[in-house]
């Protein structure tokens, strides 16, 4: 039987290739003990370090006459919960194995009409989707348009599965980056004053985390989760500043004049990093996480130019604080069916590798590679997105947190 449970607001890779964290080899670094006990919330505990995933998301899809179904990353040994979120009632809807769904290997099948789903024609744009407002964007399938929304429509149609498993993740496994970020680890380990700054595009603003768009269950954005997880792990207070702007490329990030963008759905104007620092004359970040690339690829910015812009950001910040260290994020992938947005974003990561090789105190992590590996394992893009184009949902945002925290917390 479906149960409705009222809840309050949610409270809540080692070898370095070109200086970046890769999926193999050993990592030695400052602050990396033989065995580090992770103290973080289970939603951001790296799934490759444990045998449990919290709230992996699926959007069940009905193809032709089949039952609605979707795939998990692993074959579960035990299903702990399957839920969806009702934003109108601010409640968690719980589904029961054998009554509402069945499990075959890593496939979840809806066996009652209580579980949310979409048809394949609705996903592809052949059929109009009723029940929420959305716009449409051109698909790579000629003549079709994909549903797109910055609201909660897809999120409310996704289910979230918590389960245990025995399989090993054989894909990208980011490793502790203590040797690349020694000053950061020293300051955190010794509870020194520390300032964390996030600077990127809309993904780095937190779009489409439920807490950012203010819908149930109001999960915090990945930047907030990284910040608060570091405070919890290192048992210290950390200063936090997020100057990310939606719609921006790395070119906007270095401009001395103001550019238009969006933060939490509100249009703003902001100067590039030089102007930001000018307006904060006493601000000296210790670690800056840079998240540009999604829009650079979409806008067709040359990869060599992208590298120059990213280097300029690093240089400008180090003019303020020469000791500042950096994490460069390889962006998640855009929907491969989104004609105008999917432009080989993952290829820009090679330029981040080069920057990490050429600059001390710089590490990078390839979130796009992990995202692609999840899709290769059978996940659908719509399983892990908030807007169906280029933003994560709460689960993929947690994958961002897992990747970043893996660089900053010992093995």
GROMACS .gro file of C-alpha atoms in nm:
model
  411
    1UNK     CA    1   0.000   0.000   0.000
    2UNK     CA    2   0.126   0.349  -0.074
    3UNK     CA    3   0.196   0.542   0.242
    4UNK     CA    4   0.209   0.918   0.271
    5UNK     CA    5   0.460   1.034   0.525
    6UNK     CA    6   0.482   1.400   0.620
    7UNK     CA    7   0.836   1.527   0.666
    8UNK     CA    8   0.996   1.858   0.761
    9UNK     CA    9   1.243   2.031   0.530
   10UNK     CA   10   1.543   1.811   0.458
   11UNK     CA   11   1.841   1.897   0.683
   12UNK     CA   12   2.030   1.848   0.553
   13UNK     CA   13   4.002   1.024  -0.872
   14UNK     CA   14   4.560   0.741  -0.681
   15UNK     CA   15   4.755   0.842  -0.974
   16UNK     CA   16   4.738   1.199  -1.102
   17UNK     CA   17   4.729   1.218  -1.482
   18UNK     CA   18   4.850   1.563  -1.582
   19UNK     CA   19   4.803   1.665  -1.221
   20UNK     CA   20   4.440   1.558  -1.217
   21UNK     CA   21   4.272   1.294  -1.013
   22UNK     CA   22   4.227   0.969  -1.203
   23UNK     CA   23   4.061   0.639  -1.144
   24UNK     CA   24   4.366   0.426  -1.073
   25UNK     CA   25   4.687   0.425  -0.874
   26UNK     CA   26   4.773   0.530  -0.520
   27UNK     CA   27   4.751   0.874  -0.370
   28UNK     CA   28   4.979   1.006  -0.102
   29UNK     CA   29   4.916   1.345   0.042
   30UNK     CA   30   4.914   1.565   0.346
   31UNK     CA   31   4.640   1.477   0.587
   32UNK     CA   32   4.581   1.132   0.440
   33UNK     CA   33   4.593   0.881   0.722
   34UNK     CA   34   4.596   0.506   0.671
   35UNK     CA   35   4.223   0.498   0.719
   36UNK     CA   36   4.000   0.803   0.735
   37UNK     CA   37   3.656   0.778   0.887
   38UNK     CA   38   3.411   0.972   0.675
   39UNK     CA   39   3.165   1.170   0.886
   40UNK     CA   40   2.950   1.310   0.606
   41UNK     CA   41   2.581   1.263   0.539
   42UNK     CA   42   2.501   0.942   0.350
   43UNK     CA   43   2.361   1.137   0.053
   44UNK     CA   44   2.716   1.256  -0.028
   45UNK     CA   45   2.908   0.945   0.080
   46UNK     CA   46   3.085   0.824  -0.239
   47UNK     CA   47   2.900   0.514  -0.352
   48UNK     CA   48   3.226   0.356  -0.476
   49UNK     CA   49   3.353   0.354  -0.117
   50UNK     CA   50   3.056   0.171   0.028
   51UNK     CA   51   2.782  -0.076  -0.061
   52UNK     CA   52   2.486   0.157  -0.032
   53UNK     CA   53   2.332   0.430  -0.245
   54UNK     CA   54   2.095   0.683  -0.095
   55UNK     CA   55   1.815   0.812  -0.318
   56UNK     CA   56   1.939   0.708  -0.662
   57UNK     CA   57   1.688   0.861  -0.899
   58UNK     CA   58   1.492   0.697  -1.180
   59UNK     CA   59   1.221   0.831  -1.407
   60UNK     CA   60   1.015   0.529  -1.500
   61UNK     CA   61   0.945   0.519  -1.873
   62UNK     CA   62   0.673   0.319  -2.045
   63UNK     CA   63   0.766   0.196  -2.392
   64UNK     CA   64   0.486   0.068  -2.616
   65UNK     CA   65   0.292  -0.197  -2.423
   66UNK     CA   66   0.557  -0.261  -2.157
   67UNK     CA   67   0.521  -0.163  -1.794
   68UNK     CA   68   0.697   0.156  -1.684
   69UNK     CA   69   1.053   0.071  -1.586
   70UNK     CA   70   1.398   0.212  -1.518
   71UNK     CA   71   1.747   0.093  -1.428
   72UNK     CA   72   1.957   0.123  -1.115
   73UNK     CA   73   2.335   0.149  -1.134
   74UNK     CA   74   2.369  -0.184  -0.953
   75UNK     CA   75   2.168  -0.498  -0.885
   76UNK     CA   76   2.032  -0.446  -0.535
   77UNK     CA   77   2.085  -0.697  -0.258
   78UNK     CA   78   1.823  -0.517  -0.050
   79UNK     CA   79   1.581  -0.239  -0.134
   80UNK     CA   80   1.565  -0.010   0.167
   81UNK     CA   81   1.318   0.243   0.031
   82UNK     CA   82   1.152   0.362  -0.289
   83UNK     CA   83   0.991   0.705  -0.267
   84UNK     CA   84   0.874   1.004  -0.466
   85UNK     CA   85   0.810   1.359  -0.351
   86UNK     CA   86   0.478   1.541  -0.356
   87UNK     CA   87   0.554   1.912  -0.363
   88UNK     CA   88   0.190   2.016  -0.326
   89UNK     CA   89   0.140   1.827  -0.001
   90UNK     CA   90   0.507   1.853   0.105
   91UNK     CA   91   0.512   1.480   0.169
   92UNK     CA   92   0.719   1.175   0.085
   93UNK     CA   93   0.528   0.900  -0.094
   94UNK     CA   94   0.657   0.552  -0.011
   95UNK     CA   95   0.609   0.252  -0.242
   96UNK     CA   96   0.602  -0.114  -0.146
   97UNK     CA   97   0.791  -0.401  -0.311
   98UNK     CA   98   0.549  -0.657  -0.449
   99UNK     CA   99   0.253  -0.418  -0.439
  100UNK     CA  100   0.371  -0.112  -0.630
  101UNK     CA  101   0.689  -0.235  -0.799
  102UNK     CA  102   0.897  -0.542  -0.874
  103UNK     CA  103   1.272  -0.584  -0.920
  104UNK     CA  104   1.441  -0.789  -1.192
  105UNK     CA  105   1.818  -0.761  -1.170
  106UNK     CA  106   1.881  -0.386  -1.168
  107UNK     CA  107   1.545  -0.303  -1.329
  108UNK     CA  108   1.259  -0.147  -1.133
  109UNK     CA  109   0.916  -0.226  -1.283
  110UNK     CA  110   0.598  -0.044  -1.184
  111UNK     CA  111   0.322  -0.297  -1.119
  112UNK     CA  112   0.059  -0.057  -0.988
  113UNK     CA  113  -0.079   0.265  -1.132
  114UNK     CA  114   0.033   0.457  -0.823
  115UNK     CA  115   0.390   0.517  -0.937
  116UNK     CA  116   0.476   0.822  -1.149
  117UNK     CA  117   0.605   0.763  -1.501
  118UNK     CA  118   0.632   0.909  -1.849
  119UNK     CA  119   0.583   0.742  -2.183
  120UNK     CA  120   0.867   0.714  -2.432
  121UNK     CA  121   0.672   0.941  -2.666
  122UNK     CA  122   0.649   1.204  -2.393
  123UNK     CA  123   1.023   1.182  -2.324
  124UNK     CA  124   1.109   1.211  -2.693
  125UNK     CA  125   0.865   1.496  -2.754
  126UNK     CA  126   0.629   1.305  -2.981
  127UNK     CA  127   0.348   1.340  -2.729
  128UNK     CA  128   0.261   1.645  -2.521
  129UNK     CA  129   0.305   1.589  -2.147
  130UNK     CA  130   0.012   1.698  -1.933
  131UNK     CA  131   0.029   1.805  -1.571
  132UNK     CA  132   0.293   2.076  -1.562
  133UNK     CA  133   0.407   2.377  -1.759
  134UNK     CA  134   0.718   2.343  -1.970
  135UNK     CA  135   0.878   2.478  -2.283
  136UNK     CA  136   1.034   2.278  -2.565
  137UNK     CA  137   1.380   2.279  -2.723
  138UNK     CA  138   1.493   2.128  -3.056
  139UNK     CA  139   1.584   1.760  -3.047
  140UNK     CA  140   1.848   1.581  -3.254
  141UNK     CA  141   1.553   1.376  -3.378
  142UNK     CA  142   1.443   1.598  -3.665
  143UNK     CA  143   1.113   1.773  -3.614
  144UNK     CA  144   1.083   1.681  -3.245
  145UNK     CA  145   1.116   1.905  -2.942
  146UNK     CA  146   1.225   1.791  -2.596
  147UNK     CA  147   1.033   1.894  -2.285
  148UNK     CA  148   1.233   2.142  -2.076
  149UNK     CA  149   1.157   2.309  -1.744
  150UNK     CA  150   1.344   2.480  -1.463
  151UNK     CA  151   1.061   2.387  -1.227
  152UNK     CA  152   0.985   2.064  -1.043
  153UNK     CA  153   0.796   1.875  -1.315
  154UNK     CA  154   1.058   1.608  -1.381
  155UNK     CA  155   1.164   1.591  -1.016
  156UNK     CA  156   0.811   1.510  -0.906
  157UNK     CA  157   0.792   1.233  -1.167
  158UNK     CA  158   1.116   1.069  -1.057
  159UNK     CA  159   1.142   0.800  -0.792
  160UNK     CA  160   1.430   0.773  -0.549
  161UNK     CA  161   1.572   0.435  -0.448
  162UNK     CA  162   1.790   0.360  -0.147
  163UNK     CA  163   1.948   0.017  -0.162
  164UNK     CA  164   2.251  -0.199  -0.086
  165UNK     CA  165   2.454  -0.389  -0.344
  166UNK     CA  166   2.765  -0.608  -0.379
  167UNK     CA  167   2.898  -0.505  -0.720
  168UNK     CA  168   3.209  -0.287  -0.751
  169UNK     CA  169   3.196   0.038  -0.942
  170UNK     CA  170   3.452  -0.012  -1.220
  171UNK     CA  171   3.430   0.339  -1.360
  172UNK     CA  172   3.593   0.666  -1.260
  173UNK     CA  173   3.696   0.675  -0.893
  174UNK     CA  174   3.834   1.011  -0.785
  175UNK     CA  175   4.106   0.986  -0.522
  176UNK     CA  176   4.232   1.202  -0.238
  177UNK     CA  177   4.428   1.500  -0.376
  178UNK     CA  178   4.637   1.588  -0.073
  179UNK     CA  179   4.956   1.614  -0.277
  180UNK     CA  180   4.789   1.854  -0.520
  181UNK     CA  181   4.615   2.061  -0.255
  182UNK     CA  182   4.858   2.053   0.042
  183UNK     CA  183   4.776   2.398   0.174
  184UNK     CA  184   4.406   2.326   0.172
  185UNK     CA  185   4.444   1.997   0.357
  186UNK     CA  186   4.684   2.151   0.609
  187UNK     CA  187   4.450   2.436   0.691
  188UNK     CA  188   4.146   2.213   0.720
  189UNK     CA  189   4.326   1.947   0.925
  190UNK     CA  190   4.464   2.206   1.165
  191UNK     CA  191   4.141   2.402   1.187
  192UNK     CA  192   4.294   2.723   1.055
  193UNK     CA  193   4.087   3.006   0.914
  194UNK     CA  194   3.963   2.891   0.575
  195UNK     CA  195   3.764   3.052   0.295
  196UNK     CA  196   3.593   2.839   0.030
  197UNK     CA  197   3.474   3.005  -0.291
  198UNK     CA  198   3.260   2.860  -0.569
  199UNK     CA  199   3.268   3.026  -0.911
  200UNK     CA  200   3.096   2.878  -1.212
  201UNK     CA  201   2.783   2.859  -1.423
  202UNK     CA  202   2.426   2.766  -1.335
  203UNK     CA  203   2.525   2.415  -1.224
  204UNK     CA  204   2.744   2.579  -0.961
  205UNK     CA  205   2.463   2.807  -0.848
  206UNK     CA  206   2.281   2.489  -0.747
  207UNK     CA  207   2.027   2.470  -1.029
  208UNK     CA  208   1.803   2.251  -1.016
  209UNK     CA  209   1.848   2.130  -0.660
  210UNK     CA  210   1.515   2.122  -0.483
  211UNK     CA  211   1.637   2.354  -0.209
  212UNK     CA  212   1.736   2.612  -0.469
  213UNK     CA  213   1.410   2.604  -0.663
  214UNK     CA  214   1.225   2.580  -0.331
  215UNK     CA  215   1.035   2.258  -0.378
  216UNK     CA  216   1.004   1.955  -0.155
  217UNK     CA  217   1.223   1.786  -0.027
  218UNK     CA  218   1.437   2.103  -0.029
  219UNK     CA  219   1.775   1.929  -0.060
  220UNK     CA  220   2.069   2.166  -0.041
  221UNK     CA  221   2.276   2.244  -0.349
  222UNK     CA  222   2.606   2.063  -0.410
  223UNK     CA  223   2.813   2.373  -0.318
  224UNK     CA  224   2.633   2.396   0.015
  225UNK     CA  225   2.672   2.023   0.076
  226UNK     CA  226   3.045   2.037   0.002
  227UNK     CA  227   3.088   2.331   0.237
  228UNK     CA  228   2.885   2.183   0.520
  229UNK     CA  229   3.038   1.835   0.473
  230UNK     CA  230   3.388   1.981   0.507
  231UNK     CA  231   3.283   2.160   0.824
  232UNK     CA  232   3.146   1.832   0.960
  233UNK     CA  233   3.443   1.621   0.850
  234UNK     CA  234   3.713   1.855   0.978
  235UNK     CA  235   3.511   1.985   1.273
  236UNK     CA  236   3.584   2.348   1.193
  237UNK     CA  237   3.404   2.657   1.069
  238UNK     CA  238   3.465   2.747   0.704
  239UNK     CA  239   3.385   3.071   0.527
  240UNK     CA  240   3.171   3.022   0.218
  241UNK     CA  241   3.109   3.240  -0.087
  242UNK     CA  242   2.933   3.142  -0.409
  243UNK     CA  243   2.965   3.392  -0.695
  244UNK     CA  244   2.843   3.158  -0.969
  245UNK     CA  245   2.609   3.295  -1.235
  246UNK     CA  246   2.373   3.099  -1.455
  247UNK     CA  247   2.425   3.131  -1.828
  248UNK     CA  248   2.789   3.234  -1.792
  249UNK     CA  249   3.091   3.103  -1.978
  250UNK     CA  250   3.456   3.137  -1.878
  251UNK     CA  251   3.462   3.448  -2.098
  252UNK     CA  252   3.204   3.620  -1.879
  253UNK     CA  253   3.411   3.517  -1.578
  254UNK     CA  254   3.709   3.731  -1.680
  255UNK     CA  255   3.526   4.038  -1.810
  256UNK     CA  256   3.585   4.365  -1.630
  257UNK     CA  257   3.239   4.484  -1.729
  258UNK     CA  258   2.907   4.350  -1.609
  259UNK     CA  259   2.737   4.052  -1.775
  260UNK     CA  260   2.378   3.942  -1.743
  261UNK     CA  261   2.303   3.606  -1.584
  262UNK     CA  262   2.069   3.426  -1.346
  263UNK     CA  263   2.091   3.320  -0.984
  264UNK     CA  264   1.805   3.125  -0.830
  265UNK     CA  265   1.577   3.222  -1.118
  266UNK     CA  266   1.645   3.595  -1.081
  267UNK     CA  267   1.822   3.789  -1.353
  268UNK     CA  268   2.129   3.975  -1.225
  269UNK     CA  269   2.430   4.163  -1.356
  270UNK     CA  270   2.779   4.092  -1.222
  271UNK     CA  271   3.136   4.173  -1.316
  272UNK     CA  272   3.392   3.900  -1.378
  273UNK     CA  273   3.628   3.775  -1.110
  274UNK     CA  274   3.845   4.085  -1.117
  275UNK     CA  275   3.546   4.305  -1.045
  276UNK     CA  276   3.419   4.068  -0.777
  277UNK     CA  277   3.752   4.091  -0.595
  278UNK     CA  278   3.764   4.469  -0.634
  279UNK     CA  279   3.431   4.492  -0.459
  280UNK     CA  280   3.566   4.272  -0.175
  281UNK     CA  281   3.910   4.425  -0.109
  282UNK     CA  282   3.979   4.215   0.200
  283UNK     CA  283   3.858   3.881   0.065
  284UNK     CA  284   4.127   3.611   0.020
  285UNK     CA  285   3.994   3.267  -0.074
  286UNK     CA  286   4.198   2.961   0.024
  287UNK     CA  287   4.027   2.717  -0.213
  288UNK     CA  288   3.829   2.806  -0.524
  289UNK     CA  289   3.616   2.549  -0.706
  290UNK     CA  290   3.577   2.654  -1.070
  291UNK     CA  291   3.282   2.514  -1.264
  292UNK     CA  292   3.281   2.645  -1.620
  293UNK     CA  293   3.251   2.439  -1.937
  294UNK     CA  294   2.889   2.349  -2.001
  295UNK     CA  295   2.803   2.682  -2.160
  296UNK     CA  296   3.149   2.725  -2.314
  297UNK     CA  297   3.091   2.415  -2.524
  298UNK     CA  298   2.735   2.514  -2.611
  299UNK     CA  299   2.854   2.861  -2.715
  300UNK     CA  300   3.131   2.713  -2.930
  301UNK     CA  301   3.418   2.872  -2.741
  302UNK     CA  302   3.742   2.730  -2.879
  303UNK     CA  303   3.904   2.489  -2.632
  304UNK     CA  304   4.237   2.673  -2.646
  305UNK     CA  305   4.055   2.996  -2.569
  306UNK     CA  306   3.867   2.823  -2.288
  307UNK     CA  307   4.200   2.723  -2.136
  308UNK     CA  308   4.330   3.080  -2.161
  309UNK     CA  309   4.020   3.214  -1.988
  310UNK     CA  310   4.041   2.955  -1.710
  311UNK     CA  311   4.410   3.036  -1.659
  312UNK     CA  312   4.321   3.403  -1.638
  313UNK     CA  313   4.073   3.333  -1.359
  314UNK     CA  314   4.342   3.147  -1.165
  315UNK     CA  315   4.594   3.426  -1.222
  316UNK     CA  316   4.357   3.702  -1.113
  317UNK     CA  317   4.266   3.522  -0.792
  318UNK     CA  318   4.631   3.447  -0.715
  319UNK     CA  319   4.711   3.814  -0.752
  320UNK     CA  320   4.495   3.853  -0.442
  321UNK     CA  321   4.613   3.536  -0.266
  322UNK     CA  322   4.921   3.361  -0.414
  323UNK     CA  323   4.856   3.066  -0.180
  324UNK     CA  324   4.507   2.996  -0.312
  325UNK     CA  325   4.446   2.646  -0.448
  326UNK     CA  326   4.192   2.533  -0.704
  327UNK     CA  327   3.966   2.245  -0.800
  328UNK     CA  328   3.860   2.250  -1.167
  329UNK     CA  329   3.537   2.069  -1.246
  330UNK     CA  330   3.487   1.871  -1.564
  331UNK     CA  331   3.121   1.944  -1.625
  332UNK     CA  332   2.838   1.694  -1.634
  333UNK     CA  333   2.706   1.615  -1.980
  334UNK     CA  334   2.427   1.792  -2.161
  335UNK     CA  335   2.136   1.585  -2.285
  336UNK     CA  336   2.272   1.416  -2.600
  337UNK     CA  337   1.930   1.467  -2.760
  338UNK     CA  338   1.941   1.845  -2.703
  339UNK     CA  339   2.040   1.971  -3.047
  340UNK     CA  340   2.170   2.313  -2.952
  341UNK     CA  341   2.310   2.234  -2.606
  342UNK     CA  342   2.501   1.905  -2.641
  343UNK     CA  343   2.836   2.003  -2.796
  344UNK     CA  344   3.095   1.749  -2.674
  345UNK     CA  345   3.133   1.912  -2.334
  346UNK     CA  346   3.352   1.629  -2.207
  347UNK     CA  347   3.631   1.716  -2.452
  348UNK     CA  348   3.697   2.042  -2.266
  349UNK     CA  349   3.830   1.842  -1.971
  350UNK     CA  350   4.168   1.789  -2.141
  351UNK     CA  351   4.232   2.161  -2.103
  352UNK     CA  352   4.166   2.139  -1.731
  353UNK     CA  353   4.421   1.857  -1.713
  354UNK     CA  354   4.676   2.078  -1.884
  355UNK     CA  355   4.609   2.360  -1.640
  356UNK     CA  356   4.657   2.128  -1.344
  357UNK     CA  357   4.988   2.009  -1.492
  358UNK     CA  358   5.110   2.362  -1.550
  359UNK     CA  359   5.002   2.517  -1.218
  360UNK     CA  360   5.092   2.407  -0.867
  361UNK     CA  361   4.808   2.376  -0.624
  362UNK     CA  362   4.551   2.284  -0.887
  363UNK     CA  363   4.352   1.959  -0.906
  364UNK     CA  364   4.067   1.861  -1.133
  365UNK     CA  365   3.795   1.601  -1.136
  366UNK     CA  366   3.608   1.457  -1.434
  367UNK     CA  367   3.244   1.452  -1.335
  368UNK     CA  368   3.140   1.431  -1.699
  369UNK     CA  369   3.324   1.101  -1.737
  370UNK     CA  370   3.139   0.950  -1.440
  371UNK     CA  371   2.810   1.087  -1.571
  372UNK     CA  372   2.879   0.926  -1.908
  373UNK     CA  373   2.966   0.595  -1.744
  374UNK     CA  374   2.635   0.600  -1.560
  375UNK     CA  375   2.456   0.649  -1.891
  376UNK     CA  376   2.661   0.367  -2.044
  377UNK     CA  377   2.538   0.139  -1.765
  378UNK     CA  378   2.180   0.196  -1.875
  379UNK     CA  379   2.072   0.505  -1.685
  380UNK     CA  380   1.862   0.746  -1.890
  381UNK     CA  381   1.951   1.114  -1.905
  382UNK     CA  382   1.609   1.200  -1.770
  383UNK     CA  383   1.677   0.980  -1.464
  384UNK     CA  384   1.933   1.225  -1.328
  385UNK     CA  385   1.837   1.570  -1.449
  386UNK     CA  386   1.628   1.852  -1.313
  387UNK     CA  387   1.559   2.032  -1.640
  388UNK     CA  388   1.618   1.759  -1.904
  389UNK     CA  389   1.888   1.966  -2.076
  390UNK     CA  390   2.194   2.056  -1.869
  391UNK     CA  391   2.118   2.068  -1.496
  392UNK     CA  392   2.143   1.790  -1.236
  393UNK     CA  393   1.867   1.679  -1.005
  394UNK     CA  394   1.935   1.617  -0.636
  395UNK     CA  395   2.096   1.277  -0.704
  396UNK     CA  396   2.340   1.395  -0.971
  397UNK     CA  397   2.413   1.704  -0.760
  398UNK     CA  398   2.511   1.461  -0.483
  399UNK     CA  399   2.746   1.292  -0.732
  400UNK     CA  400   2.911   1.632  -0.776
  401UNK     CA  401   2.955   1.650  -0.398
  402UNK     CA  402   3.091   1.294  -0.381
  403UNK     CA  403   3.354   1.368  -0.645
  404UNK     CA  404   3.472   1.692  -0.488
  405UNK     CA  405   3.476   1.557  -0.133
  406UNK     CA  406   3.682   1.258  -0.251
  407UNK     CA  407   3.962   1.503  -0.335
  408UNK     CA  408   3.945   1.667   0.006
  409UNK     CA  409   3.891   1.381   0.252
  410UNK     CA  410   4.150   1.106   0.303
  411UNK     CA  411   4.103   0.749   0.189
   0.00000   0.00000   0.00000
